[in-house]
Amino acid sequence: MIPAGRHSRQERFAPIGASGQAKIAASTAVVVGCGALGTVAAEQLARAGIGRLRLIDRDLVEPSNLQRQSLFSEADAAACRPKAEAASARLQQIAAGVIIEPLVADAQPSNVAALIAGAQVVIDGADNFPTRHLVNEACCRAGIPFAVGACVGAYGLSLTVLPGVTACLRCVQSELPAAGDGPTCDTQGIIAPAVHLVAAWQVAEALKILVGDLGAVRRELWAGDLWSNRFQRISLTKAKDPSCLVCGRQATFPLLTAGDDPAVVLCGRDAIQVRCGPVNLETLGKTLGNTVMISSEHLVRWQADGITGTCFRDGRVLVQGVSTPAAARGFCARWLG
Ligand SMILES: [Zn+2]
């Protein structure tokens, strides 16, 4: 039940109005990645009265997140809560009328279509370019608009993909940056205002899409640096590439058709992610005995030989304290079989 007048100021904004508000309330948005951009965007969408919000994140809340990831508290970090769950709990306090679907999951070629299914818009909250491009492919194939955003340091950028209409992310960035090539929040740091700038650009675009005002959707890439005060607007009206591998006439969807990543070095954490088969967390908690540090309905964390493993219900294991995927796989094989 949504209290009367809750969205009155937004309805009074002429381009939205009562009819636009009704469309927003009947819509589903998916936020892929519930870190800095994802939490800020999700809060704005929940407050705007979105009908359904699916939050996807694979990671846990840590103390270093709290400076910019606006839905999380120190208690969430102390409890190592999954970000999707912690964000969902906070959003239900803010806007109880919104249906929130938290999914503790990692977007991969095998599951990304299901993760975004049913959405009218997808918000990019990914912390790496391979995931961003994977979601771009899934959105283009499914015909779902995609509000792209990225930020690091004091810098951020944003563009909007309307499949079949505008350039897609791959048209603009035909080669994926190699791992370790680009700056990350770990190497360059980040300030919260850059996050809010980019999330605002993304959610404004999402609202235009949800109310059906596609003519107002921005056909430019916007980038800005809040510290050096440099801003760029790059027209994308001629950027759509007919030979694009994702949105061109002979699209091959190179990332969607590749296999899932067996091991991933995670940005923002000193961790390597390994995939094991489905697990029974209750049994695992008992098997690992006195090495267990945390055992909850979401995860089991254990520590041995100076290495920490965190196993999730979907079979992913984050391994901290090793330097190579092979060492991470070895640790999992030793303890999980
Ligand atoms: Zn394209």
mmCIF file of C-alpha atoms and ligand atoms in Angstrom:
data_model
loop_
_atom_site.group_PDB
_atom_site.id
_atom_site.type_symbol
_atom_site.label_atom_id
_atom_site.label_comp_id
_atom_site.label_asym_id
_atom_site.label_seq_id
_atom_site.Cartn_x
_atom_site.Cartn_y
_atom_site.Cartn_z
ATOM 1 C CA MET A 1 0.000 0.000 0.000
ATOM 2 C CA ILE A 2 1.542 3.307 -1.082
ATOM 3 C CA PRO A 3 0.485 6.312 1.069
ATOM 4 C CA ALA A 4 -1.444 9.031 -0.787
ATOM 5 C CA GLY A 5 0.765 11.914 -1.875
ATOM 6 C CA ARG A 6 3.950 9.908 -1.592
ATOM 7 C CA HIS A 7 4.965 10.739 -5.173
ATOM 8 C CA SER A 8 3.038 13.995 -5.557
ATOM 9 C CA ARG A 9 6.060 16.190 -6.313
ATOM 10 C CA GLN A 10 7.212 13.807 -9.012
ATOM 11 C CA GLU A 11 3.708 13.683 -10.505
ATOM 12 C CA ARG A 12 3.623 17.471 -10.520
ATOM 13 C CA PHE A 13 6.696 17.404 -12.784
ATOM 14 C CA ALA A 14 4.927 17.747 -16.147
ATOM 15 C CA PRO A 15 6.967 15.247 -18.228
ATOM 16 C CA ILE A 16 5.991 12.521 -15.724
ATOM 17 C CA GLY A 17 2.534 13.485 -14.446
ATOM 18 C CA ALA A 18 0.020 11.035 -12.993
ATOM 19 C CA SER A 19 0.100 8.833 -16.081
ATOM 20 C CA GLY A 20 3.899 8.606 -16.027
ATOM 21 C CA GLN A 21 3.802 7.774 -12.334
ATOM 22 C CA ALA A 22 1.401 4.922 -13.061
ATOM 23 C CA LYS A 23 3.824 3.602 -15.697
ATOM 24 C CA ILE A 24 6.730 3.759 -13.252
ATOM 25 C CA ALA A 25 4.655 1.881 -10.668
ATOM 26 C CA ALA A 26 3.873 -0.826 -13.228
ATOM 27 C CA SER A 27 7.542 -1.247 -14.225
ATOM 28 C CA THR A 28 10.433 -3.511 -13.312
ATOM 29 C CA ALA A 29 14.014 -2.257 -13.154
ATOM 30 C CA VAL A 30 17.054 -4.481 -12.736
ATOM 31 C CA VAL A 31 20.222 -3.163 -11.097
ATOM 32 C CA VAL A 32 23.234 -5.295 -12.035
ATOM 33 C CA GLY A 33 25.824 -4.732 -9.322
ATOM 34 C CA CYS A 34 24.852 -3.303 -5.947
ATOM 35 C CA GLY A 35 27.996 -1.371 -5.118
ATOM 36 C CA ALA A 36 28.383 2.387 -5.335
ATOM 37 C CA LEU A 37 26.393 3.178 -8.502
ATOM 38 C CA GLY A 38 23.922 0.370 -7.872
ATOM 39 C CA THR A 39 22.943 1.384 -4.343
ATOM 40 C CA VAL A 40 22.532 5.066 -5.212
ATOM 41 C CA ALA A 41 20.494 4.270 -8.336
ATOM 42 C CA ALA A 42 18.380 1.664 -6.526
ATOM 43 C CA GLU A 43 17.483 4.127 -3.778
ATOM 44 C CA GLN A 44 16.399 6.757 -6.311
ATOM 45 C CA LEU A 45 14.284 4.213 -8.200
ATOM 46 C CA ALA A 46 12.651 2.905 -5.018
ATOM 47 C CA ARG A 47 11.834 6.436 -3.864
ATOM 48 C CA ALA A 48 10.503 7.198 -7.365
ATOM 49 C CA GLY A 49 7.925 4.448 -6.892
ATOM 50 C CA ILE A 50 9.210 1.735 -9.214
ATOM 51 C CA GLY A 51 6.917 -1.298 -9.025
ATOM 52 C CA ARG A 52 9.563 -3.989 -8.862
ATOM 53 C CA LEU A 53 13.308 -3.749 -8.337
ATOM 54 C CA ARG A 54 15.664 -6.692 -8.861
ATOM 55 C CA LEU A 55 19.046 -6.249 -7.181
ATOM 56 C CA ILE A 56 21.893 -8.460 -8.349
ATOM 57 C CA ASP A 57 25.222 -8.658 -6.568
ATOM 58 C CA ARG A 58 27.745 -11.375 -5.823
ATOM 59 C CA ASP A 59 29.638 -9.696 -3.028
ATOM 60 C CA LEU A 60 29.588 -8.941 0.709
ATOM 61 C CA VAL A 61 29.490 -5.579 2.491
ATOM 62 C CA GLU A 62 32.926 -4.488 3.738
ATOM 63 C CA PRO A 63 33.971 -1.472 5.836
ATOM 64 C CA SER A 64 35.721 0.146 2.832
ATOM 65 C CA ASN A 65 32.366 0.234 0.971
ATOM 66 C CA LEU A 66 30.635 2.528 3.462
ATOM 67 C CA GLN A 67 32.251 5.764 2.230
ATOM 68 C CA ARG A 68 30.184 5.667 -0.989
ATOM 69 C CA GLN A 69 27.759 2.706 -1.083
ATOM 70 C CA SER A 70 24.814 4.530 0.342
ATOM 71 C CA LEU A 71 22.447 1.775 1.493
ATOM 72 C CA PHE A 72 24.884 -0.010 3.823
ATOM 73 C CA SER A 73 25.665 0.408 7.520
ATOM 74 C CA GLU A 74 28.532 -0.548 9.819
ATOM 75 C CA ALA A 75 26.337 -3.361 11.133
ATOM 76 C CA ASP A 76 26.019 -4.768 7.588
ATOM 77 C CA ALA A 77 29.807 -4.757 7.206
ATOM 78 C CA ALA A 78 30.359 -6.351 10.623
ATOM 79 C CA ALA A 79 27.929 -9.135 9.723
ATOM 80 C CA CYS A 80 29.450 -9.625 6.214
ATOM 81 C CA ARG A 81 25.928 -9.385 4.790
ATOM 82 C CA PRO A 82 25.524 -10.024 1.067
ATOM 83 C CA LYS A 83 25.118 -6.634 -0.610
ATOM 84 C CA ALA A 84 21.910 -7.587 -2.411
ATOM 85 C CA GLU A 85 20.276 -8.650 0.871
ATOM 86 C CA ALA A 86 21.491 -5.650 2.865
ATOM 87 C CA ALA A 87 20.374 -3.224 0.142
ATOM 88 C CA SER A 88 16.986 -4.911 -0.061
ATOM 89 C CA ALA A 89 16.421 -4.668 3.700
ATOM 90 C CA ARG A 90 17.265 -0.953 3.726
ATOM 91 C CA LEU A 91 15.090 -0.221 0.673
ATOM 92 C CA GLN A 92 12.104 -1.945 2.271
ATOM 93 C CA GLN A 93 12.429 0.491 5.188
ATOM 94 C CA ILE A 94 12.479 3.417 2.752
ATOM 95 C CA ALA A 95 9.702 2.240 0.429
ATOM 96 C CA ALA A 96 7.690 -0.726 1.680
ATOM 97 C CA GLY A 97 5.423 -0.654 -1.372
ATOM 98 C CA VAL A 98 8.201 -1.626 -3.780
ATOM 99 C CA ILE A 99 8.641 -5.319 -4.537
ATOM 100 C CA ILE A 100 12.355 -6.004 -4.106
ATOM 101 C CA GLU A 101 14.021 -9.147 -5.439
ATOM 102 C CA PRO A 102 17.535 -9.500 -4.016
ATOM 103 C CA LEU A 103 19.647 -12.046 -5.885
ATOM 104 C CA VAL A 104 23.056 -13.017 -4.517
ATOM 105 C CA ALA A 105 24.472 -14.000 -7.888
ATOM 106 C CA ASP A 106 27.222 -13.288 -10.367
ATOM 107 C CA ALA A 107 26.196 -12.246 -13.899
ATOM 108 C CA GLN A 108 27.602 -14.878 -16.242
ATOM 109 C CA PRO A 109 26.829 -15.901 -19.846
ATOM 110 C CA SER A 110 24.699 -18.800 -18.608
ATOM 111 C CA ASN A 111 22.427 -16.777 -16.293
ATOM 112 C CA VAL A 112 22.432 -13.144 -17.430
ATOM 113 C CA ALA A 113 19.360 -13.457 -19.683
ATOM 114 C CA ALA A 114 17.328 -14.808 -16.761
ATOM 115 C CA LEU A 115 18.681 -12.112 -14.422
ATOM 116 C CA ILE A 116 17.387 -9.261 -16.614
ATOM 117 C CA ALA A 117 14.211 -10.989 -17.870
ATOM 118 C CA GLY A 118 11.042 -8.947 -17.523
ATOM 119 C CA ALA A 119 12.807 -5.614 -17.008
ATOM 120 C CA GLN A 120 11.797 -2.391 -18.740
ATOM 121 C CA VAL A 121 15.236 -0.936 -17.986
ATOM 122 C CA VAL A 122 18.574 -2.254 -16.708
ATOM 123 C CA ILE A 123 20.922 -0.088 -14.646
ATOM 124 C CA ASP A 124 24.655 -0.715 -14.917
ATOM 125 C CA GLY A 125 26.213 -1.025 -11.476
ATOM 126 C CA ALA A 126 29.045 -3.336 -12.536
ATOM 127 C CA ASP A 127 32.554 -2.746 -11.245
ATOM 128 C CA ASN A 128 34.308 -4.096 -14.349
ATOM 129 C CA PHE A 129 34.086 -3.771 -18.132
ATOM 130 C CA PRO A 130 33.668 -7.479 -19.026
ATOM 131 C CA THR A 131 30.470 -7.658 -16.936
ATOM 132 C CA ARG A 132 29.273 -4.321 -18.341
ATOM 133 C CA HIS A 133 29.760 -5.638 -21.891
ATOM 134 C CA LEU A 134 28.092 -8.952 -21.039
ATOM 135 C CA VAL A 135 25.011 -7.103 -19.779
ATOM 136 C CA ASN A 136 25.099 -4.876 -22.885
ATOM 137 C CA GLU A 137 24.921 -8.018 -25.029
ATOM 138 C CA ALA A 138 22.069 -9.502 -23.002
ATOM 139 C CA CYS A 139 20.118 -6.218 -23.148
ATOM 140 C CA CYS A 140 20.631 -5.846 -26.913
ATOM 141 C CA ARG A 141 19.530 -9.427 -27.528
ATOM 142 C CA ALA A 142 16.453 -9.051 -25.300
ATOM 143 C CA GLY A 143 15.615 -5.520 -26.509
ATOM 144 C CA ILE A 144 15.842 -4.006 -23.008
ATOM 145 C CA PRO A 145 17.197 -0.436 -22.603
ATOM 146 C CA PHE A 146 20.477 -0.237 -20.679
ATOM 147 C CA ALA A 147 21.665 2.806 -18.709
ATOM 148 C CA VAL A 148 25.460 2.482 -18.671
ATOM 149 C CA GLY A 149 27.547 4.151 -15.979
ATOM 150 C CA ALA A 150 31.095 3.926 -14.690
ATOM 151 C CA CYS A 151 33.205 5.967 -12.317
ATOM 152 C CA VAL A 152 36.637 6.083 -10.713
ATOM 153 C CA GLY A 153 38.467 8.819 -8.834
ATOM 154 C CA ALA A 154 36.449 12.007 -9.386
ATOM 155 C CA TYR A 155 35.557 10.944 -12.918
ATOM 156 C CA GLY A 156 32.435 9.339 -14.296
ATOM 157 C CA LEU A 157 30.738 8.625 -17.599
ATOM 158 C CA SER A 158 27.319 7.565 -18.768
ATOM 159 C CA LEU A 159 25.522 6.627 -21.962
ATOM 160 C CA THR A 160 22.171 5.065 -22.727
ATOM 161 C CA VAL A 161 21.545 2.101 -25.015
ATOM 162 C CA LEU A 162 18.151 1.776 -26.698
ATOM 163 C CA PRO A 163 18.511 -1.552 -28.534
ATOM 164 C CA GLY A 164 17.850 -1.246 -32.245
ATOM 165 C CA VAL A 165 17.750 2.550 -32.021
ATOM 166 C CA THR A 166 20.983 3.942 -30.587
ATOM 167 C CA ALA A 167 24.602 2.834 -30.559
ATOM 168 C CA CYS A 168 25.331 0.125 -28.006
ATOM 169 C CA LEU A 169 28.280 -0.023 -25.614
ATOM 170 C CA ARG A 170 30.204 -2.244 -28.039
ATOM 171 C CA CYS A 171 29.710 0.281 -30.880
ATOM 172 C CA VAL A 172 31.404 2.865 -28.660
ATOM 173 C CA GLN A 173 34.085 0.565 -27.215
ATOM 174 C CA SER A 174 34.800 -2.112 -29.812
ATOM 175 C CA GLU A 175 37.697 -3.681 -27.881
ATOM 176 C CA LEU A 176 37.317 -4.694 -24.254
ATOM 177 C CA PRO A 177 40.075 -3.279 -22.033
ATOM 178 C CA ALA A 178 42.476 -6.020 -20.921
ATOM 179 C CA ALA A 179 42.404 -6.973 -17.241
ATOM 180 C CA GLY A 180 44.655 -4.656 -15.266
ATOM 181 C CA ASP A 181 44.758 -2.032 -18.051
ATOM 182 C CA GLY A 182 42.185 0.401 -16.748
ATOM 183 C CA PRO A 183 42.085 2.347 -13.501
ATOM 184 C CA THR A 184 39.950 0.847 -10.722
ATOM 185 C CA CYS A 185 38.584 2.078 -7.412
ATOM 186 C CA ASP A 186 41.373 0.069 -5.755
ATOM 187 C CA THR A 187 44.205 1.658 -7.696
ATOM 188 C CA GLN A 188 42.864 5.214 -8.157
ATOM 189 C CA GLY A 189 40.396 5.534 -5.303
ATOM 190 C CA ILE A 190 36.993 7.158 -5.699
ATOM 191 C CA ILE A 191 34.993 9.964 -4.131
ATOM 192 C CA ALA A 192 31.281 9.628 -3.431
ATOM 193 C CA PRO A 193 30.199 12.739 -5.411
ATOM 194 C CA ALA A 194 31.413 11.093 -8.646
ATOM 195 C CA VAL A 195 29.143 8.142 -7.866
ATOM 196 C CA HIS A 196 26.101 10.327 -7.261
ATOM 197 C CA LEU A 197 26.761 12.331 -10.434
ATOM 198 C CA VAL A 198 26.770 9.232 -12.631
ATOM 199 C CA ALA A 199 23.870 7.512 -10.844
ATOM 200 C CA ALA A 200 21.802 10.681 -11.319
ATOM 201 C CA TRP A 201 22.535 10.605 -15.049
ATOM 202 C CA GLN A 202 21.522 6.929 -15.209
ATOM 203 C CA VAL A 203 18.293 7.233 -13.220
ATOM 204 C CA ALA A 204 17.149 10.332 -15.126
ATOM 205 C CA GLU A 205 17.478 8.273 -18.306
ATOM 206 C CA ALA A 206 15.668 5.345 -16.694
ATOM 207 C CA LEU A 207 12.727 7.571 -15.728
ATOM 208 C CA LYS A 208 12.459 8.896 -19.302
ATOM 209 C CA ILE A 209 12.419 5.313 -20.584
ATOM 210 C CA LEU A 210 9.868 4.115 -18.025
ATOM 211 C CA VAL A 211 7.393 6.903 -18.807
ATOM 212 C CA GLY A 212 7.897 6.299 -22.541
ATOM 213 C CA ASP A 213 9.536 9.646 -23.336
ATOM 214 C CA LEU A 214 12.139 8.066 -25.614
ATOM 215 C CA GLY A 215 12.638 11.289 -27.572
ATOM 216 C CA ALA A 216 14.124 12.825 -24.423
ATOM 217 C CA VAL A 217 16.675 10.027 -24.001
ATOM 218 C CA ARG A 218 20.198 11.393 -24.339
ATOM 219 C CA ARG A 219 22.032 10.545 -27.575
ATOM 220 C CA GLU A 220 25.370 11.605 -26.153
ATOM 221 C CA LEU A 221 28.070 10.100 -23.993
ATOM 222 C CA TRP A 222 28.578 12.350 -20.998
ATOM 223 C CA ALA A 223 31.767 12.306 -19.002
ATOM 224 C CA GLY A 224 32.935 14.599 -16.258
ATOM 225 C CA ASP A 225 35.627 15.053 -13.654
ATOM 226 C CA LEU A 226 34.452 16.816 -10.518
ATOM 227 C CA TRP A 227 38.015 17.588 -9.392
ATOM 228 C CA SER A 228 39.643 18.900 -12.577
ATOM 229 C CA ASN A 229 36.329 20.474 -13.658
ATOM 230 C CA ARG A 230 36.558 19.034 -17.161
ATOM 231 C CA PHE A 231 33.392 17.841 -18.874
ATOM 232 C CA GLN A 232 32.761 16.215 -22.233
ATOM 233 C CA ARG A 233 29.655 15.640 -24.332
ATOM 234 C CA ILE A 234 30.230 13.291 -27.246
ATOM 235 C CA SER A 235 27.448 12.870 -29.795
ATOM 236 C CA LEU A 236 26.506 9.243 -30.455
ATOM 237 C CA THR A 237 23.999 9.933 -33.226
ATOM 238 C CA LYS A 238 26.434 8.547 -35.828
ATOM 239 C CA ALA A 239 28.108 5.985 -33.551
ATOM 240 C CA LYS A 240 25.834 3.015 -34.300
ATOM 241 C CA ASP A 241 28.076 0.550 -36.135
ATOM 242 C CA PRO A 242 26.273 -1.631 -38.733
ATOM 243 C CA SER A 243 29.003 -4.267 -38.312
ATOM 244 C CA CYS A 244 28.850 -4.234 -34.486
ATOM 245 C CA LEU A 245 29.215 -7.749 -33.044
ATOM 246 C CA VAL A 246 26.405 -7.017 -30.577
ATOM 247 C CA CYS A 247 23.832 -4.789 -32.280
ATOM 248 C CA GLY A 248 24.830 -5.064 -35.961
ATOM 249 C CA ARG A 249 23.032 -7.002 -38.676
ATOM 250 C CA GLN A 250 25.186 -10.078 -38.087
ATOM 251 C CA ALA A 251 25.527 -9.940 -34.328
ATOM 252 C CA THR A 252 27.426 -12.854 -32.789
ATOM 253 C CA PHE A 253 27.143 -11.845 -29.097
ATOM 254 C CA PRO A 254 30.750 -12.918 -28.415
ATOM 255 C CA LEU A 255 30.552 -12.802 -24.617
ATOM 256 C CA LEU A 256 27.097 -14.386 -24.299
ATOM 257 C CA THR A 257 28.171 -17.318 -26.440
ATOM 258 C CA ALA A 258 31.433 -17.862 -24.525
ATOM 259 C CA GLY A 259 31.494 -20.153 -21.496
ATOM 260 C CA ASP A 260 31.235 -18.949 -17.897
ATOM 261 C CA ASP A 261 34.409 -17.797 -16.193
ATOM 262 C CA PRO A 262 35.721 -20.647 -14.043
ATOM 263 C CA ALA A 263 37.809 -18.300 -11.894
ATOM 264 C CA VAL A 264 37.668 -14.522 -11.679
ATOM 265 C CA VAL A 265 40.004 -12.098 -9.944
ATOM 266 C CA LEU A 266 37.632 -9.646 -8.293
ATOM 267 C CA CYS A 267 37.955 -5.887 -8.520
ATOM 268 C CA GLY A 268 37.753 -4.103 -5.207
ATOM 269 C CA ARG A 269 38.764 -7.149 -3.165
ATOM 270 C CA ASP A 270 41.934 -9.069 -2.612
ATOM 271 C CA ALA A 271 40.027 -12.152 -3.691
ATOM 272 C CA ILE A 272 39.650 -14.778 -6.386
ATOM 273 C CA GLN A 273 36.264 -16.290 -7.131
ATOM 274 C CA VAL A 274 36.011 -19.972 -7.943
ATOM 275 C CA ARG A 275 32.901 -21.883 -8.993
ATOM 276 C CA CYS A 276 32.166 -25.182 -7.346
ATOM 277 C CA GLY A 277 28.984 -27.178 -7.822
ATOM 278 C CA PRO A 278 25.813 -26.507 -5.822
ATOM 279 C CA VAL A 279 26.442 -26.801 -2.095
ATOM 280 C CA ASN A 280 24.451 -27.509 1.034
ATOM 281 C CA LEU A 281 25.552 -24.776 3.425
ATOM 282 C CA GLU A 282 24.198 -26.513 6.527
ATOM 283 C CA THR A 283 26.212 -29.663 5.806
ATOM 284 C CA LEU A 284 29.273 -27.664 4.814
ATOM 285 C CA GLY A 285 29.206 -25.692 8.072
ATOM 286 C CA LYS A 286 29.369 -28.966 9.997
ATOM 287 C CA THR A 287 31.999 -30.568 7.739
ATOM 288 C CA LEU A 288 34.401 -27.650 8.091
ATOM 289 C CA GLY A 289 34.193 -27.896 11.883
ATOM 290 C CA ASN A 290 36.241 -25.472 13.941
ATOM 291 C CA THR A 291 37.694 -23.647 10.913
ATOM 292 C CA VAL A 292 34.287 -21.961 10.459
ATOM 293 C CA MET A 293 34.139 -18.225 11.251
ATOM 294 C CA ILE A 294 30.613 -17.425 10.001
ATOM 295 C CA SER A 295 27.778 -19.777 9.150
ATOM 296 C CA SER A 296 24.483 -18.222 8.028
ATOM 297 C CA GLU A 297 21.631 -18.923 5.631
ATOM 298 C CA HIS A 298 23.588 -17.058 2.921
ATOM 299 C CA LEU A 299 27.183 -18.215 3.343
ATOM 300 C CA VAL A 300 29.808 -20.171 5.211
ATOM 301 C CA ARG A 301 33.168 -18.504 5.852
ATOM 302 C CA TRP A 302 36.136 -20.504 7.057
ATOM 303 C CA GLN A 303 39.827 -19.907 7.553
ATOM 304 C CA ALA A 304 42.748 -22.296 7.296
ATOM 305 C CA ASP A 305 46.470 -21.945 6.588
ATOM 306 C CA GLY A 306 46.126 -18.151 6.493
ATOM 307 C CA ILE A 307 43.566 -18.396 3.663
ATOM 308 C CA THR A 308 39.917 -17.393 3.987
ATOM 309 C CA GLY A 309 37.154 -19.013 1.953
ATOM 310 C CA THR A 310 33.567 -17.763 1.714
ATOM 311 C CA CYS A 311 31.119 -20.183 0.119
ATOM 312 C CA PHE A 312 27.711 -19.016 -1.147
ATOM 313 C CA ARG A 313 24.579 -21.052 -1.705
ATOM 314 C CA ASP A 314 24.966 -20.818 -5.510
ATOM 315 C CA GLY A 315 28.318 -22.618 -5.343
ATOM 316 C CA ARG A 316 30.647 -19.639 -5.662
ATOM 317 C CA VAL A 317 33.614 -19.439 -3.329
ATOM 318 C CA LEU A 318 35.583 -16.241 -2.683
ATOM 319 C CA VAL A 319 39.149 -17.096 -1.729
ATOM 320 C CA GLN A 320 41.258 -14.440 0.004
ATOM 321 C CA GLY A 321 44.939 -14.763 0.745
ATOM 322 C CA VAL A 322 46.047 -16.476 -2.477
ATOM 323 C CA SER A 323 47.590 -14.861 -5.545
ATOM 324 C CA THR A 324 46.586 -17.133 -8.441
ATOM 325 C CA PRO A 325 43.378 -18.822 -9.652
ATOM 326 C CA ALA A 326 45.199 -22.166 -9.436
ATOM 327 C CA ALA A 327 45.958 -21.615 -5.745
ATOM 328 C CA ALA A 328 42.319 -20.629 -5.165
ATOM 329 C CA ARG A 329 41.093 -23.782 -6.893
ATOM 330 C CA GLY A 330 43.566 -25.857 -4.883
ATOM 331 C CA PHE A 331 42.292 -24.414 -1.599
ATOM 332 C CA CYS A 332 38.693 -25.209 -2.586
ATOM 333 C CA ALA A 333 39.631 -28.713 -3.676
ATOM 334 C CA ARG A 334 41.363 -29.334 -0.328
ATOM 335 C CA TRP A 335 38.440 -28.206 1.785
ATOM 336 C CA LEU A 336 35.361 -28.744 -0.359
ATOM 337 C CA GLY A 337 36.463 -31.804 -2.324
HETATM 338 ZN ZN ZN B 1 26.597 -2.049 -31.097
#
